[in-house]
Short mmCIF file of N, CA and C in Angstrom, two decimals:
data_model
loop_
_atom_site.label_atom_id
_atom_site.label_comp_id
_atom_site.label_asym_id
_atom_site.label_seq_id
_atom_site.Cartn_x
_atom_site.Cartn_y
_atom_site.Cartn_z
N UNK P 210 56.47 -52.30 10.66
CA UNK P 210 56.49 -51.45 9.49
C UNK P 210 55.15 -51.51 8.76
N UNK P 211 54.56 -52.73 8.66
CA UNK P 211 53.29 -52.91 7.98
C UNK P 211 52.18 -52.13 8.68
N UNK P 212 52.20 -52.09 10.01
CA UNK P 212 51.20 -51.37 10.78
C UNK P 212 51.31 -49.87 10.52
N UNK P 213 52.51 -49.33 10.42
CA UNK P 213 52.72 -47.92 10.14
C UNK P 213 52.23 -47.56 8.76
N UNK P 214 52.49 -48.43 7.76
CA UNK P 214 52.04 -48.20 6.39
C UNK P 214 50.52 -48.25 6.33
N UNK P 215 49.91 -49.21 6.99
CA UNK P 215 48.46 -49.32 7.02
C UNK P 215 47.85 -48.10 7.71
N UNK P 216 48.47 -47.67 8.79
CA UNK P 216 47.99 -46.49 9.51
C UNK P 216 48.10 -45.24 8.64
N UNK P 217 49.18 -45.12 7.90
CA UNK P 217 49.38 -43.98 7.01
C UNK P 217 48.33 -43.98 5.91
N UNK P 218 48.09 -45.16 5.31
CA UNK P 218 47.06 -45.27 4.26
C UNK P 218 45.68 -44.93 4.81
N UNK P 219 45.39 -45.38 6.01
CA UNK P 219 44.10 -45.10 6.63
C UNK P 219 43.91 -43.60 6.85
N UNK P 220 44.99 -42.92 7.28
CA UNK P 220 44.92 -41.47 7.48
C UNK P 220 44.71 -40.74 6.16
N UNK P 221 45.42 -41.20 5.11
CA UNK P 221 45.27 -40.57 3.79
C UNK P 221 43.86 -40.75 3.25
N UNK P 222 43.31 -41.92 3.43
CA UNK P 222 41.95 -42.18 2.97
C UNK P 222 40.96 -41.31 3.75
N UNK P 223 41.16 -41.21 5.06
CA UNK P 223 40.30 -40.39 5.90
C UNK P 223 40.38 -38.92 5.48
N UNK P 224 41.59 -38.46 5.21
CA UNK P 224 41.78 -37.07 4.77
C UNK P 224 41.09 -36.85 3.43
N UNK P 225 41.12 -37.85 2.56
CA UNK P 225 40.47 -37.74 1.25
C UNK P 225 38.96 -37.78 1.34
N UNK P 226 38.42 -38.54 2.26
CA UNK P 226 36.97 -38.71 2.39
C UNK P 226 36.34 -37.59 3.22
N UNK P 227 37.07 -37.06 4.20
CA UNK P 227 36.54 -36.04 5.10
C UNK P 227 35.94 -34.83 4.37
N UNK P 228 36.63 -34.26 3.36
CA UNK P 228 36.00 -33.12 2.65
C UNK P 228 34.68 -33.49 1.97
N UNK P 229 34.61 -34.72 1.45
CA UNK P 229 33.35 -35.15 0.82
C UNK P 229 32.23 -35.25 1.84
N UNK P 230 32.55 -35.77 3.00
CA UNK P 230 31.53 -35.87 4.05
C UNK P 230 31.08 -34.50 4.51
N UNK P 231 32.03 -33.59 4.70
CA UNK P 231 31.68 -32.24 5.13
C UNK P 231 30.90 -31.50 4.06
N UNK P 232 31.24 -31.72 2.78
CA UNK P 232 30.54 -31.06 1.69
C UNK P 232 29.10 -31.51 1.60
N UNK P 233 28.85 -32.76 1.96
CA UNK P 233 27.47 -33.25 1.88
C UNK P 233 26.62 -32.74 3.03
N UNK P 234 27.22 -32.22 4.05
CA UNK P 234 26.50 -31.68 5.19
C UNK P 234 26.06 -30.25 4.90
N UNK P 235 24.80 -29.96 5.01
CA UNK P 235 24.28 -28.63 4.70
C UNK P 235 24.89 -27.56 5.60
N UNK P 236 25.33 -27.94 6.77
CA UNK P 236 25.92 -26.98 7.69
C UNK P 236 27.19 -26.37 7.12
N UNK P 237 27.96 -27.17 6.35
CA UNK P 237 29.24 -26.70 5.83
C UNK P 237 29.17 -26.30 4.36
N UNK P 238 28.04 -26.48 3.71
CA UNK P 238 27.91 -26.17 2.30
C UNK P 238 27.72 -24.68 2.11
N UNK P 239 28.46 -24.10 1.13
CA UNK P 239 28.29 -22.68 0.81
C UNK P 239 27.06 -22.52 -0.06
N UNK P 240 26.34 -21.44 0.16
CA UNK P 240 25.19 -21.15 -0.66
C UNK P 240 25.68 -20.59 -1.99
N UNK P 241 25.09 -21.06 -3.10
CA UNK P 241 25.49 -20.62 -4.44
C UNK P 241 25.27 -19.13 -4.61
N UNK P 242 24.19 -18.59 -4.04
CA UNK P 242 23.88 -17.18 -4.24
C UNK P 242 24.94 -16.26 -3.65
N UNK P 243 25.64 -16.71 -2.64
CA UNK P 243 26.64 -15.84 -2.03
C UNK P 243 27.83 -15.62 -2.96
N UNK P 244 28.01 -16.47 -3.95
CA UNK P 244 29.12 -16.32 -4.88
C UNK P 244 28.81 -15.33 -5.98
N UNK P 245 27.55 -15.22 -6.39
CA UNK P 245 27.25 -14.50 -7.62
C UNK P 245 26.40 -13.25 -7.46
N UNK P 246 25.80 -13.01 -6.32
CA UNK P 246 24.94 -11.84 -6.22
C UNK P 246 25.46 -10.87 -5.17
N UNK P 247 24.98 -9.66 -5.28
CA UNK P 247 25.32 -8.66 -4.28
C UNK P 247 24.05 -8.27 -3.56
N UNK P 248 24.18 -7.80 -2.36
CA UNK P 248 23.02 -7.37 -1.60
C UNK P 248 22.51 -6.06 -2.16
N UNK P 249 21.20 -5.98 -2.34
CA UNK P 249 20.61 -4.75 -2.83
C UNK P 249 19.56 -4.29 -1.84
N UNK P 250 19.18 -3.05 -1.99
CA UNK P 250 18.13 -2.54 -1.11
C UNK P 250 16.76 -3.03 -1.56
N UNK P 251 16.66 -3.47 -2.80
CA UNK P 251 15.39 -3.97 -3.33
C UNK P 251 15.61 -5.28 -4.05
N UNK P 252 15.59 -6.40 -3.36
CA UNK P 252 15.73 -7.66 -4.06
C UNK P 252 14.56 -7.83 -5.02
N UNK P 253 14.86 -8.33 -6.21
CA UNK P 253 13.80 -8.48 -7.20
C UNK P 253 13.93 -9.82 -7.91
N UNK P 254 12.81 -10.40 -8.22
CA UNK P 254 12.83 -11.66 -8.95
C UNK P 254 12.73 -11.35 -10.44
N UNK P 255 13.14 -12.29 -11.29
CA UNK P 255 13.11 -12.04 -12.72
C UNK P 255 11.73 -11.75 -13.28
N UNK P 256 10.68 -12.18 -12.64
CA UNK P 256 9.37 -11.97 -13.22
C UNK P 256 8.52 -10.93 -12.48
N UNK P 257 8.87 -10.63 -11.24
CA UNK P 257 8.04 -9.73 -10.45
C UNK P 257 8.62 -8.32 -10.45
N UNK P 258 7.86 -7.34 -10.92
CA UNK P 258 8.35 -5.97 -10.90
C UNK P 258 8.50 -5.43 -9.49
N UNK P 259 9.32 -4.40 -9.34
CA UNK P 259 9.49 -3.73 -8.06
C UNK P 259 8.68 -2.44 -8.08
N UNK P 260 8.50 -1.85 -6.92
CA UNK P 260 7.75 -0.61 -6.83
C UNK P 260 8.72 0.56 -6.97
N UNK P 261 8.50 1.39 -7.98
CA UNK P 261 9.32 2.57 -8.22
C UNK P 261 8.38 3.75 -8.41
N UNK P 262 8.62 4.83 -7.67
CA UNK P 262 7.78 6.02 -7.78
C UNK P 262 8.15 6.81 -9.03
N UNK P 263 7.30 7.77 -9.41
CA UNK P 263 7.57 8.59 -10.59
C UNK P 263 8.85 9.41 -10.41
N UNK P 264 9.13 9.82 -9.18
CA UNK P 264 10.37 10.55 -8.89
C UNK P 264 11.58 9.64 -9.15
N UNK P 265 11.44 8.38 -8.75
CA UNK P 265 12.53 7.42 -8.96
C UNK P 265 12.71 7.09 -10.44
N UNK P 266 11.61 7.09 -11.21
CA UNK P 266 11.71 6.88 -12.65
C UNK P 266 12.54 8.01 -13.27
N UNK P 267 12.29 9.23 -12.84
CA UNK P 267 13.07 10.37 -13.33
C UNK P 267 14.55 10.20 -12.99
N UNK P 268 14.82 9.72 -11.79
CA UNK P 268 16.21 9.48 -11.38
C UNK P 268 16.83 8.36 -12.22
N UNK P 269 16.06 7.31 -12.48
CA UNK P 269 16.51 6.19 -13.31
C UNK P 269 16.91 6.68 -14.70
N UNK P 270 16.09 7.53 -15.28
CA UNK P 270 16.37 8.08 -16.61
C UNK P 270 17.62 8.97 -16.55
N UNK P 271 17.74 9.77 -15.50
CA UNK P 271 18.92 10.63 -15.35
C UNK P 271 20.19 9.79 -15.23
N UNK P 272 20.12 8.71 -14.49
CA UNK P 272 21.27 7.81 -14.36
C UNK P 272 21.64 7.23 -15.72
N UNK P 273 20.65 6.77 -16.47
CA UNK P 273 20.94 6.17 -17.78
C UNK P 273 21.54 7.20 -18.73
N UNK P 274 21.08 8.42 -18.66
CA UNK P 274 21.60 9.47 -19.55
C UNK P 274 23.05 9.84 -19.24
N UNK P 275 23.50 9.57 -18.05
CA UNK P 275 24.91 9.81 -17.72
C UNK P 275 25.84 8.94 -18.57
N UNK P 276 25.31 7.87 -19.12
CA UNK P 276 26.10 6.96 -19.94
C UNK P 276 26.11 7.34 -21.43
N UNK P 277 25.37 8.37 -21.82
CA UNK P 277 25.35 8.78 -23.23
C UNK P 277 26.78 9.08 -23.68
N UNK P 278 27.14 8.50 -24.81
CA UNK P 278 28.49 8.68 -25.35
C UNK P 278 29.45 7.56 -25.00
N UNK P 279 29.09 6.71 -24.04
CA UNK P 279 29.95 5.58 -23.69
C UNK P 279 30.00 4.63 -24.89
N UNK P 280 31.18 4.18 -25.27
CA UNK P 280 31.28 3.30 -26.43
C UNK P 280 30.65 1.93 -26.19
N UNK P 281 30.28 1.28 -27.28
CA UNK P 281 29.71 -0.07 -27.20
C UNK P 281 30.83 -1.07 -26.94
N UNK P 282 30.56 -2.00 -26.02
CA UNK P 282 31.49 -3.10 -25.78
C UNK P 282 30.66 -4.30 -25.36
N UNK P 283 30.76 -5.38 -26.12
CA UNK P 283 30.02 -6.60 -25.81
C UNK P 283 30.37 -7.06 -24.40
N UNK P 284 29.36 -7.28 -23.58
CA UNK P 284 29.55 -7.74 -22.21
C UNK P 284 29.89 -6.64 -21.24
N UNK P 285 30.05 -5.39 -21.71
CA UNK P 285 30.44 -4.29 -20.84
C UNK P 285 29.29 -3.79 -19.99
N UNK P 286 29.62 -3.32 -18.78
CA UNK P 286 28.60 -2.82 -17.86
C UNK P 286 29.05 -1.55 -17.14
N UNK P 287 30.04 -0.84 -17.70
CA UNK P 287 30.51 0.37 -17.02
C UNK P 287 30.86 1.44 -18.05
N UNK P 288 31.36 2.58 -17.56
CA UNK P 288 31.62 3.73 -18.44
C UNK P 288 32.78 3.51 -19.40
N UNK P 289 33.51 2.43 -19.27
CA UNK P 289 34.57 2.11 -20.23
C UNK P 289 33.98 1.52 -21.52
N UNK P 290 32.77 0.98 -21.41
CA UNK P 290 32.08 0.38 -22.55
C UNK P 290 30.97 -0.53 -22.06
N UNK P 291 29.86 -0.54 -22.79
CA UNK P 291 28.74 -1.38 -22.38
C UNK P 291 27.90 -1.78 -23.58
N UNK P 292 27.19 -2.88 -23.40
CA UNK P 292 26.22 -3.29 -24.41
C UNK P 292 24.83 -2.88 -23.91
N UNK P 293 23.81 -3.17 -24.72
CA UNK P 293 22.46 -2.68 -24.41
C UNK P 293 21.92 -3.22 -23.08
N UNK P 294 22.06 -4.51 -22.84
CA UNK P 294 21.55 -5.07 -21.59
C UNK P 294 22.42 -4.65 -20.41
N UNK P 295 23.70 -4.42 -20.67
CA UNK P 295 24.60 -3.91 -19.63
C UNK P 295 24.22 -2.50 -19.19
N UNK P 296 23.74 -1.69 -20.13
CA UNK P 296 23.27 -0.35 -19.80
C UNK P 296 22.10 -0.43 -18.83
N UNK P 297 21.13 -1.29 -19.14
CA UNK P 297 19.97 -1.43 -18.25
C UNK P 297 20.39 -2.01 -16.91
N UNK P 298 21.25 -3.00 -16.93
CA UNK P 298 21.73 -3.63 -15.71
C UNK P 298 22.40 -2.59 -14.80
N UNK P 299 23.33 -1.80 -15.36
CA UNK P 299 24.06 -0.79 -14.58
C UNK P 299 23.12 0.29 -14.05
N UNK P 300 22.19 0.73 -14.88
CA UNK P 300 21.25 1.79 -14.49
C UNK P 300 20.36 1.33 -13.34
N UNK P 301 19.75 0.18 -13.48
CA UNK P 301 18.85 -0.31 -12.44
C UNK P 301 19.62 -0.68 -11.17
N UNK P 302 20.84 -1.17 -11.34
CA UNK P 302 21.64 -1.55 -10.17
C UNK P 302 21.89 -0.33 -9.28
N UNK P 303 22.11 0.84 -9.90
CA UNK P 303 22.32 2.06 -9.12
C UNK P 303 21.08 2.43 -8.31
N UNK P 304 19.92 1.92 -8.72
CA UNK P 304 18.68 2.16 -7.98
C UNK P 304 18.37 1.01 -7.02
N UNK P 305 19.30 0.05 -6.93
CA UNK P 305 19.11 -1.08 -6.03
C UNK P 305 18.25 -2.19 -6.57
N UNK P 306 18.08 -2.25 -7.89
CA UNK P 306 17.26 -3.28 -8.53
C UNK P 306 18.15 -4.15 -9.40
N UNK P 307 18.08 -5.46 -9.19
CA UNK P 307 18.86 -6.38 -10.00
C UNK P 307 18.03 -6.90 -11.17
N UNK P 308 18.47 -6.57 -12.36
CA UNK P 308 17.84 -7.11 -13.57
C UNK P 308 18.64 -8.31 -14.04
N UNK P 309 18.02 -9.19 -14.81
CA UNK P 309 18.81 -10.25 -15.45
C UNK P 309 19.86 -9.64 -16.38
N UNK P 310 20.90 -10.38 -16.74
CA UNK P 310 22.01 -9.83 -17.51
C UNK P 310 21.72 -9.69 -19.00
N UNK P 311 21.13 -10.68 -19.62
CA UNK P 311 20.96 -10.69 -21.08
C UNK P 311 19.62 -10.07 -21.49
N UNK P 312 19.60 -9.46 -22.68
CA UNK P 312 18.37 -8.83 -23.19
C UNK P 312 17.22 -9.82 -23.25
N UNK P 313 17.47 -11.02 -23.71
CA UNK P 313 16.39 -12.01 -23.82
C UNK P 313 15.83 -12.35 -22.43
N UNK P 314 16.66 -12.36 -21.41
CA UNK P 314 16.18 -12.60 -20.05
C UNK P 314 15.43 -11.38 -19.52
N UNK P 315 15.93 -10.20 -19.82
CA UNK P 315 15.28 -8.96 -19.37
C UNK P 315 13.89 -8.83 -20.00
N UNK P 316 13.70 -9.40 -21.19
CA UNK P 316 12.42 -9.27 -21.88
C UNK P 316 11.28 -10.04 -21.20
N UNK P 317 11.60 -10.77 -20.15
CA UNK P 317 10.57 -11.46 -19.35
C UNK P 317 10.35 -10.79 -18.00
N UNK P 318 11.11 -9.73 -17.73
CA UNK P 318 11.05 -9.06 -16.44
C UNK P 318 9.91 -8.04 -16.42
N UNK P 319 9.12 -8.07 -15.38
CA UNK P 319 8.03 -7.10 -15.24
C UNK P 319 6.79 -7.52 -15.99
N UNK P 320 5.92 -6.54 -16.23
CA UNK P 320 4.62 -6.79 -16.86
C UNK P 320 4.64 -6.28 -18.31
N UNK P 321 4.10 -7.07 -19.21
CA UNK P 321 4.08 -6.68 -20.62
C UNK P 321 3.21 -5.45 -20.85
N UNK P 322 3.71 -4.54 -21.70
CA UNK P 322 2.94 -3.39 -22.15
C UNK P 322 2.54 -3.71 -23.59
N UNK P 323 1.27 -4.01 -23.80
CA UNK P 323 0.83 -4.55 -25.09
C UNK P 323 0.64 -3.50 -26.18
N UNK P 324 0.39 -2.27 -25.79
CA UNK P 324 0.09 -1.23 -26.77
C UNK P 324 1.11 -0.10 -26.66
N UNK P 325 1.66 0.32 -27.78
CA UNK P 325 2.64 1.42 -27.76
C UNK P 325 2.05 2.69 -27.16
N UNK P 326 0.75 2.88 -27.29
CA UNK P 326 0.09 4.06 -26.72
C UNK P 326 0.15 4.08 -25.18
N UNK P 327 0.43 2.92 -24.57
CA UNK P 327 0.48 2.83 -23.11
C UNK P 327 1.90 2.89 -22.56
N UNK P 328 2.90 3.08 -23.43
CA UNK P 328 4.28 3.18 -22.96
C UNK P 328 4.46 4.41 -22.08
N UNK P 329 5.32 4.26 -21.06
CA UNK P 329 5.66 5.36 -20.16
C UNK P 329 7.17 5.42 -20.00
N UNK P 330 7.70 6.58 -19.64
CA UNK P 330 9.14 6.64 -19.34
C UNK P 330 9.50 5.60 -18.28
N UNK P 331 10.62 4.94 -18.49
CA UNK P 331 11.07 3.88 -17.59
C UNK P 331 10.72 2.50 -18.08
N UNK P 332 9.78 2.39 -19.03
CA UNK P 332 9.45 1.07 -19.59
C UNK P 332 10.63 0.56 -20.40
N UNK P 333 10.79 -0.74 -20.42
CA UNK P 333 11.86 -1.37 -21.18
C UNK P 333 11.32 -1.81 -22.53
N UNK P 334 12.11 -1.63 -23.58
CA UNK P 334 11.71 -2.04 -24.92
C UNK P 334 12.73 -3.04 -25.46
N UNK P 335 12.24 -3.99 -26.25
CA UNK P 335 13.08 -5.10 -26.72
C UNK P 335 12.90 -5.31 -28.22
N UNK P 336 13.99 -5.75 -28.82
CA UNK P 336 14.04 -5.86 -30.28
C UNK P 336 14.71 -7.17 -30.69
N UNK P 337 14.39 -7.57 -31.93
CA UNK P 337 15.09 -8.67 -32.59
C UNK P 337 15.78 -8.05 -33.79
N UNK P 338 17.07 -7.74 -33.65
CA UNK P 338 17.80 -7.08 -34.73
C UNK P 338 18.58 -8.05 -35.59
N UNK P 339 18.76 -9.26 -35.10
CA UNK P 339 19.52 -10.27 -35.82
C UNK P 339 18.57 -11.01 -36.77
N UNK P 340 18.67 -10.69 -38.03
CA UNK P 340 17.74 -11.28 -39.01
C UNK P 340 17.90 -12.79 -39.13
N UNK P 341 19.07 -13.32 -38.77
CA UNK P 341 19.31 -14.76 -38.86
C UNK P 341 18.69 -15.55 -37.73
N UNK P 342 18.32 -14.89 -36.63
CA UNK P 342 17.75 -15.57 -35.47
C UNK P 342 16.49 -14.85 -35.03
N UNK P 343 15.43 -15.05 -35.77
CA UNK P 343 14.19 -14.31 -35.59
C UNK P 343 13.50 -14.59 -34.26
N UNK P 344 13.80 -15.72 -33.65
CA UNK P 344 13.06 -16.13 -32.46
C UNK P 344 13.55 -15.51 -31.15
N UNK P 345 14.71 -14.86 -31.12
CA UNK P 345 15.24 -14.43 -29.84
C UNK P 345 15.52 -12.93 -29.78
N UNK P 346 15.02 -12.31 -28.72
CA UNK P 346 15.32 -10.90 -28.45
C UNK P 346 16.83 -10.77 -28.26
N UNK P 347 17.41 -9.74 -28.89
CA UNK P 347 18.85 -9.55 -28.75
C UNK P 347 19.24 -8.08 -28.56
N UNK P 348 18.27 -7.21 -28.33
CA UNK P 348 18.58 -5.81 -28.10
C UNK P 348 17.54 -5.22 -27.16
N UNK P 349 17.99 -4.29 -26.28
CA UNK P 349 17.08 -3.71 -25.30
C UNK P 349 17.39 -2.23 -25.09
N UNK P 350 16.40 -1.54 -24.56
CA UNK P 350 16.54 -0.12 -24.24
C UNK P 350 15.48 0.27 -23.23
N UNK P 351 15.47 1.56 -22.88
CA UNK P 351 14.51 2.05 -21.91
C UNK P 351 13.90 3.36 -22.41
N UNK P 352 12.59 3.46 -22.33
CA UNK P 352 11.90 4.69 -22.74
C UNK P 352 12.33 5.82 -21.81
N UNK P 353 12.74 6.94 -22.44
CA UNK P 353 13.21 8.09 -21.65
C UNK P 353 12.27 9.28 -21.74
N UNK P 354 11.59 9.40 -22.88
CA UNK P 354 10.77 10.60 -23.08
C UNK P 354 9.71 10.32 -24.14
N UNK P 355 8.51 10.80 -23.89
CA UNK P 355 7.43 10.70 -24.88
C UNK P 355 6.97 12.12 -25.19
N UNK P 356 7.28 12.55 -26.40
CA UNK P 356 6.93 13.91 -26.82
C UNK P 356 5.60 13.94 -27.56
N UNK P 357 5.19 12.81 -28.06
CA UNK P 357 3.96 12.69 -28.82
C UNK P 357 3.85 11.27 -29.37
N UNK P 358 2.74 10.96 -30.06
CA UNK P 358 2.53 9.59 -30.55
C UNK P 358 3.60 9.11 -31.54
N UNK P 359 4.26 10.03 -32.23
CA UNK P 359 5.29 9.64 -33.20
C UNK P 359 6.70 9.98 -32.71
N UNK P 360 6.79 10.39 -31.45
CA UNK P 360 8.09 10.72 -30.87
C UNK P 360 8.22 10.07 -29.49
N UNK P 361 8.66 8.81 -29.50
CA UNK P 361 8.86 8.04 -28.28
C UNK P 361 10.35 7.70 -28.23
N UNK P 362 11.08 8.38 -27.34
CA UNK P 362 12.53 8.21 -27.30
C UNK P 362 12.94 7.15 -26.29
N UNK P 363 13.96 6.40 -26.66
CA UNK P 363 14.50 5.38 -25.77
C UNK P 363 16.02 5.46 -25.80
N UNK P 364 16.63 5.06 -24.68
CA UNK P 364 18.09 5.02 -24.58
C UNK P 364 18.53 3.57 -24.73
N UNK P 365 19.64 3.39 -25.42
CA UNK P 365 20.16 2.04 -25.66
C UNK P 365 21.64 2.16 -26.01
N UNK P 366 22.31 1.04 -26.11
CA UNK P 366 23.71 1.03 -26.53
C UNK P 366 23.76 0.47 -27.95
N UNK P 367 23.99 1.35 -28.90
CA UNK P 367 24.09 0.98 -30.30
C UNK P 367 25.46 0.34 -30.55
N UNK P 368 25.48 -0.77 -31.26
CA UNK P 368 26.75 -1.44 -31.51
C UNK P 368 27.69 -0.59 -32.37
N UNK P 369 27.15 0.37 -33.12
CA UNK P 369 28.00 1.21 -33.96
C UNK P 369 28.23 2.61 -33.38
N UNK P 370 27.33 3.09 -32.53
CA UNK P 370 27.43 4.47 -32.05
C UNK P 370 27.48 4.61 -30.54
N UNK P 371 27.48 3.52 -29.80
CA UNK P 371 27.53 3.59 -28.34
C UNK P 371 26.19 3.97 -27.73
N UNK P 372 26.23 4.41 -26.49
CA UNK P 372 25.00 4.75 -25.77
C UNK P 372 24.43 6.05 -26.32
N UNK P 373 23.16 5.98 -26.69
CA UNK P 373 22.49 7.13 -27.31
C UNK P 373 20.98 7.00 -27.16
N UNK P 374 20.27 8.07 -27.50
CA UNK P 374 18.81 8.03 -27.52
C UNK P 374 18.34 8.09 -28.97
N UNK P 375 17.32 7.30 -29.28
CA UNK P 375 16.73 7.27 -30.62
C UNK P 375 15.22 7.27 -30.50
N UNK P 376 14.56 7.65 -31.60
CA UNK P 376 13.11 7.61 -31.66
C UNK P 376 12.67 6.18 -32.00
N UNK P 377 11.87 5.61 -31.14
CA UNK P 377 11.34 4.26 -31.37
C UNK P 377 10.49 4.22 -32.63
N UNK P 378 9.77 5.31 -32.89
CA UNK P 378 8.86 5.35 -34.04
C UNK P 378 9.66 5.74 -35.29
N UNK P 379 10.43 4.78 -35.76
CA UNK P 379 11.20 4.94 -36.99
C UNK P 379 11.07 3.63 -37.77
N UNK P 380 11.34 3.69 -39.03
CA UNK P 380 11.22 2.49 -39.86
C UNK P 380 12.09 1.36 -39.32
N UNK P 381 13.33 1.68 -38.98
CA UNK P 381 14.25 0.63 -38.52
C UNK P 381 13.78 0.02 -37.20
N UNK P 382 13.59 0.86 -36.18
CA UNK P 382 13.27 0.33 -34.86
C UNK P 382 11.90 -0.35 -34.80
N UNK P 383 10.91 0.19 -35.50
CA UNK P 383 9.60 -0.47 -35.50
C UNK P 383 9.67 -1.80 -36.27
N UNK P 384 10.57 -1.90 -37.24
CA UNK P 384 10.75 -3.16 -37.97
C UNK P 384 11.38 -4.25 -37.10
N UNK P 385 12.11 -3.85 -36.07
CA UNK P 385 12.79 -4.80 -35.17
C UNK P 385 12.06 -4.99 -33.84
N UNK P 386 11.10 -4.11 -33.56
CA UNK P 386 10.43 -4.10 -32.26
C UNK P 386 9.80 -5.45 -31.94
N UNK P 387 10.02 -5.93 -30.71
CA UNK P 387 9.45 -7.22 -30.29
C UNK P 387 8.41 -7.05 -29.18
N UNK P 388 8.77 -6.33 -28.11
CA UNK P 388 7.86 -6.21 -26.97
C UNK P 388 8.34 -5.09 -26.05
N UNK P 389 7.48 -4.75 -25.10
CA UNK P 389 7.85 -3.78 -24.06
C UNK P 389 7.40 -4.34 -22.72
N UNK P 390 8.14 -3.98 -21.67
CA UNK P 390 7.82 -4.45 -20.32
C UNK P 390 7.89 -3.29 -19.34
N UNK P 391 7.00 -3.32 -18.39
CA UNK P 391 7.01 -2.31 -17.32
C UNK P 391 7.68 -2.97 -16.09
N UNK P 392 8.88 -2.51 -15.74
CA UNK P 392 9.61 -3.17 -14.66
C UNK P 392 9.20 -2.72 -13.26
N UNK P 393 8.21 -1.85 -13.14
CA UNK P 393 7.80 -1.32 -11.84
C UNK P 393 6.30 -1.29 -11.72
#
């Protein structure tokens, strides 16, 4: 009887240890990226812009404009509701480009556009709208149209009015403006 009990305990211990041994083997370990990302036609890193032609920029803007009127929803990324960074994420994803999820992360993507005079359609714009947290970008949008030096329109998801286009050159938006990035 003692031999059977010892044998049973040995099997239980082996069964308990076996998954740990297999997990430590790279052959059996799952890659973390396979859980959280999807395959795209244009893999992109958070800091390196992708190549997008002017025709594709027009398509990108057209895709974003399809969301005009969608209500604001924190964390949303579809036509049922979306936030500002979700709008950019969904728009770029349709073009096969993966952007980071949060506005503060998106504000490091691509190359900085230092002068408003150099903004182009498709550029991303970032704001600090939370007066209590001055150090962190918390709102994002994308330039859609430049009609003149005082008429630079961008699309974004307003927390009170949903997805819409506004003039960047306004007292409110220029007061919150933080930076712009060229993602292509």
